[in-house]
XYZ file of C-alpha atoms in Angstrom:
343
model
C -64.980 131.843 111.529
C -67.569 131.575 114.245
C -71.212 130.751 113.000
C -72.377 132.051 116.517
C -74.898 134.760 115.907
C -74.348 137.632 117.376
C -76.491 138.812 121.079
C -79.919 141.195 119.938
C -79.867 142.843 123.148
C -80.060 146.613 123.566
C -78.328 149.393 123.406
C -78.020 150.834 126.765
C -79.757 149.887 130.045
C -81.336 151.841 132.538
C -83.135 152.238 136.569
C -86.647 151.784 135.938
C -88.377 151.874 139.125
C -86.998 150.838 142.796
C -88.694 150.244 146.054
C -87.964 149.564 149.505
C -89.257 148.191 152.853
C -88.271 149.125 156.493
C -89.158 146.637 158.678
C -92.080 148.154 161.205
C -89.886 148.210 164.435
C -87.589 151.026 165.197
C -84.904 150.688 167.385
C -83.204 153.999 169.210
C -80.213 154.356 170.798
C -81.583 153.831 173.966
C -82.089 149.877 173.545
C -78.796 149.513 172.792
C -77.532 150.737 175.621
C -78.541 148.769 177.028
C -76.121 145.995 176.373
C -72.966 148.240 176.013
C -71.204 150.889 178.843
C -71.299 154.377 175.414
C -74.230 156.747 175.453
C -76.617 158.403 172.726
C -74.345 161.724 172.004
C -71.076 158.821 171.352
C -73.477 156.858 168.951
C -74.046 160.162 167.348
C -71.343 161.725 167.394
C -68.972 158.369 166.082
C -72.198 157.453 163.405
C -75.191 160.159 162.877
C -76.697 157.110 163.601
C -79.729 157.774 166.321
C -82.358 154.808 165.162
C -82.122 151.190 162.973
C -85.015 149.159 161.911
C -85.407 145.611 163.309
C -86.896 143.101 161.672
C -89.574 140.423 163.225
C -89.610 136.714 162.412
C -92.175 137.490 159.895
C -90.237 140.203 158.429
C -87.670 137.201 156.381
C -84.894 138.379 154.057
C -87.871 136.466 151.625
C -91.138 138.827 153.040
C -89.159 142.040 152.695
C -87.803 141.281 149.457
C -91.025 140.847 148.274
C -92.208 143.834 149.859
C -89.169 145.691 148.197
C -89.507 143.972 144.371
C -93.536 144.863 144.589
C -92.959 148.580 144.722
C -90.034 148.095 141.907
C -91.809 146.387 139.784
C -95.204 148.298 139.440
C -93.382 151.968 139.343
C -90.972 150.245 135.982
C -95.201 149.652 134.359
C -94.025 145.936 134.012
C -95.947 142.722 134.965
C -93.588 140.526 136.997
C -93.748 137.996 134.246
C -91.875 139.390 132.138
C -88.823 139.868 134.686
C -86.217 137.777 133.234
C -83.625 137.750 135.561
C -83.161 138.072 139.447
C -79.969 138.734 140.885
C -80.319 139.209 144.723
C -77.825 140.086 146.683
C -77.901 139.501 150.686
C -74.890 138.435 153.670
C -78.123 137.121 156.254
C -79.848 134.626 154.009
C -78.604 131.433 156.129
C -79.343 128.482 154.223
C -76.063 127.882 152.109
C -78.638 126.721 149.493
C -81.210 127.021 147.625
C -80.570 130.882 146.735
C -83.236 132.468 148.143
C -82.902 134.576 144.131
C -85.347 131.443 143.508
C -87.442 131.825 146.482
C -88.434 135.203 145.783
C -88.820 134.793 142.286
C -91.400 132.657 142.531
C -93.452 134.536 145.500
C -93.730 137.555 143.670
C -94.700 135.495 140.389
C -92.109 136.100 137.944
C -92.305 132.602 135.800
C -88.887 130.714 135.436
C -86.012 133.802 135.828
C -82.898 133.067 136.192
C -82.201 134.026 139.895
C -79.227 134.315 142.064
C -77.753 135.818 144.691
C -74.394 137.179 145.376
C -71.743 137.935 148.592
C -70.465 141.338 147.897
C -71.196 142.424 150.972
C -72.281 146.700 151.020
C -71.268 146.625 147.697
C -73.428 144.550 146.684
C -76.333 146.464 144.577
C -73.697 147.819 142.434
C -72.433 144.219 141.585
C -76.196 143.509 140.989
C -76.903 146.588 138.723
C -74.124 146.065 136.894
C -74.593 142.340 136.318
C -78.351 143.066 135.532
C -76.690 145.946 132.936
C -74.506 143.068 131.224
C -77.097 140.311 130.889
C -80.123 143.451 129.203
C -77.009 144.032 126.855
C -76.127 141.065 125.998
C -79.705 140.171 125.137
C -80.667 137.252 127.975
C -82.685 139.317 129.698
C -84.852 141.706 129.143
C -86.211 143.374 132.093
C -83.518 142.302 135.612
C -84.696 142.634 139.380
C -81.480 143.241 141.262
C -82.757 143.442 144.896
C -79.667 144.137 147.838
C -81.667 142.704 152.078
C -80.603 142.145 154.934
C -81.579 141.153 158.688
C -78.044 141.557 160.228
C -79.944 142.307 163.169
C -79.461 138.184 163.355
C -75.665 138.893 162.997
C -74.919 141.479 164.947
C -72.987 141.123 168.635
C -75.599 143.257 170.857
C -72.590 143.726 173.409
C -69.614 144.755 171.177
C -69.288 148.132 171.604
C -67.988 148.455 168.570
C -70.183 147.443 166.260
C -73.967 146.961 167.759
C -75.158 150.103 167.473
C -74.385 150.281 163.393
C -76.517 147.437 162.263
C -80.160 147.797 160.164
C -82.225 145.400 158.581
C -84.468 145.909 155.235
C -84.439 145.814 151.662
C -84.189 147.703 148.029
C -84.915 146.311 144.533
C -85.011 147.858 141.363
C -86.396 147.067 138.055
C -83.487 147.364 135.641
C -84.167 147.230 131.477
C -83.566 148.610 128.064
C -82.994 151.579 126.913
C -82.410 153.952 123.337
C -79.773 156.449 125.686
C -76.948 155.326 128.121
C -78.935 156.112 131.447
C -75.950 152.860 133.680
C -72.554 154.404 133.494
C -70.146 152.104 133.731
C -68.331 150.297 137.256
C -65.598 150.997 138.999
C -65.149 147.664 140.591
C -62.520 146.099 142.297
C -61.545 144.519 145.611
C -58.384 144.712 148.389
C -58.364 141.094 149.887
C -55.464 141.816 151.653
C -57.371 144.349 153.972
C -60.445 141.007 154.551
C -59.413 140.790 157.904
C -61.218 144.738 158.336
C -64.887 143.859 158.477
C -65.663 139.351 159.021
C -67.945 137.602 160.171
C -66.594 136.242 163.909
C -66.268 132.548 163.423
C -66.466 130.267 160.121
C -70.262 128.227 160.406
C -67.904 124.724 160.281
C -66.571 126.276 163.930
C -69.731 124.543 164.968
C -69.628 121.715 163.036
C -67.161 119.524 164.912
C -64.502 122.521 165.700
C -63.081 123.159 169.344
C -66.168 124.499 170.884
C -63.330 125.626 173.921
C -62.517 128.342 171.881
C -66.064 129.870 170.628
C -66.533 133.047 172.424
C -69.015 133.699 174.891
C -71.686 135.754 175.964
C -71.911 137.276 179.179
C -74.219 135.074 179.934
C -70.620 131.859 179.405
C -73.533 130.927 176.166
C -71.551 130.429 173.061
C -71.775 133.134 170.514
C -73.502 133.381 167.684
C -72.056 134.372 164.526
C -71.381 138.299 164.029
C -69.606 141.342 161.831
C -66.705 142.550 163.390
C -64.662 144.803 162.249
C -61.327 146.634 162.741
C -63.016 150.897 162.631
C -60.050 153.721 162.217
C -58.953 150.864 159.415
C -62.310 150.820 157.241
C -62.679 154.859 158.252
C -59.630 155.283 156.749
C -59.914 153.178 153.975
C -63.131 154.412 153.095
C -62.898 157.775 152.900
C -59.807 158.133 151.134
C -59.540 154.821 148.968
C -62.943 154.727 148.137
C -62.932 159.053 147.414
C -60.580 158.090 144.502
C -62.276 155.393 143.451
C -66.118 158.119 143.582
C -64.008 160.644 141.259
C -62.803 157.700 138.734
C -66.311 156.777 138.230
C -67.448 160.089 137.639
C -64.498 159.906 134.658
C -65.400 157.384 132.953
C -69.211 158.705 132.765
C -67.668 161.303 131.358
C -69.389 163.660 133.461
C -67.885 166.048 136.216
C -69.022 166.874 140.010
C -70.993 169.898 138.742
C -73.166 167.877 136.694
C -74.418 166.105 139.634
C -77.780 166.039 140.725
C -77.136 163.015 143.412
C -74.925 161.049 145.839
C -75.887 158.404 147.094
C -73.036 156.970 148.819
C -73.266 153.185 151.105
C -75.120 154.217 154.173
C -71.806 152.752 156.825
C -71.671 155.390 158.798
C -72.128 159.127 158.400
C -68.903 160.424 159.109
C -67.201 159.186 155.858
C -70.432 160.536 153.954
C -69.159 163.904 155.032
C -65.690 162.925 154.726
C -66.518 161.470 151.203
C -68.803 164.682 150.054
C -66.153 167.120 151.780
C -63.113 165.425 149.765
C -65.440 165.081 146.691
C -65.620 169.062 146.949
C -69.566 168.233 145.576
C -70.780 171.422 144.844
C -73.154 173.061 147.485
C -76.608 172.334 145.596
C -75.867 168.031 145.431
C -78.386 166.633 146.718
C -76.818 163.303 149.875
C -78.170 160.994 151.219
C -77.788 160.257 154.671
C -80.119 157.857 155.137
C -78.251 156.162 157.146
C -79.265 158.817 160.580
C -82.752 156.385 160.552
C -82.342 153.210 159.169
C -78.364 152.325 159.798
C -76.902 150.689 158.108
C -78.174 147.938 155.771
C -75.214 147.067 153.799
C -76.279 145.502 150.667
C -79.680 146.979 150.855
C -78.461 150.824 152.021
C -78.146 152.315 148.673
C -81.114 151.356 146.950
C -83.449 152.385 150.496
C -81.941 155.455 150.504
C -82.765 155.808 146.882
C -86.289 155.151 146.929
C -86.671 157.399 150.572
C -85.214 160.438 148.070
C -87.530 160.270 145.478
C -90.780 159.445 147.686
C -89.510 162.693 149.860
C -88.439 165.080 146.636
C -85.243 165.576 147.778
C -84.334 163.863 144.305
C -87.289 163.677 141.313
C -87.235 161.388 138.071
C -83.387 162.421 135.530
C -82.012 163.548 138.402
C -77.874 162.574 137.663
C -76.434 160.053 140.562
C -73.447 158.656 141.623
C -73.893 155.757 143.180
C -71.497 153.627 145.048
C -70.945 151.250 147.359
C -67.932 149.541 149.695
C -67.430 147.145 152.333
C -65.880 143.494 153.697
C -63.780 141.381 151.214
C -62.325 144.845 150.984
C -64.568 145.257 148.091
C -66.551 148.164 145.783
C -68.336 149.598 143.109
C -69.094 152.600 141.523
C -71.044 154.443 139.278
C -73.231 157.015 137.614
C -76.770 156.340 137.189
C -80.423 158.085 135.490
C -82.446 158.360 139.118
C -85.965 156.447 137.759
């Protein structure tokens, strides 16, 4: 018989506050067109993107995260010292170690919380939310700060016609805390590693350290290109539209609701065509508000869902207590979907 005492966590968890940060520089499609042979009309028709935000040197992954976190903590009505864990999803923190979560925790004044990074691409927010829920129910933390943050402008090949227009920078954060009733549904998540080559970094970091430099890609000036994100657009589109609609439906089923019960749909802001196709496949009713933040923010990977959530609430398109389906999907290929009550 076990001598270990049972955990004394909360019965359930909920999102208590959300915050976002978008860099001050707004980059229109015209800037992107300086490097690629395309048009504003083509970019808008393919992605729905008209502008994106790019970070300045001062708007680091840490700085953007601190700004977003401060807003989320204030909205949650708690103090930084009450944060028991900080979970950061990012693929654009360029230090292998230590985790940027530890630096963020220190700068927000959180004391000595558990702090770690996760790498789950555009599904990273959903992964972090699920981990936070588990910690609260298990009892290892009362409040968890979940951050999705990216500086994808650092990983964008501006000469790649297929991806140059897609990516933006920003940070989104939520505080997850205890609840007496369920406000975060079961997560439907997973991976399809056999498709890992469809979204990837062009060159591994180790190729720049003792590798064969003659094999490294060059830019138009003949200089070695910095690693960038590349993807097989059509393959990703088909997977996202058809397979992720199934995952979204599974999340609705797991939460015990139907599309008619939804108030809001917040998919990863990858591409407007993907979003519209998912809405059609899921047969969402007209009353469901759909996040389309991608138009002015671009694809910010792990930050896209909390940024879109924050904007919907700030503009009044969604309100506290609304039932929302959130789904992230991307490099890996990985995915995570769940139903939440908005804070």
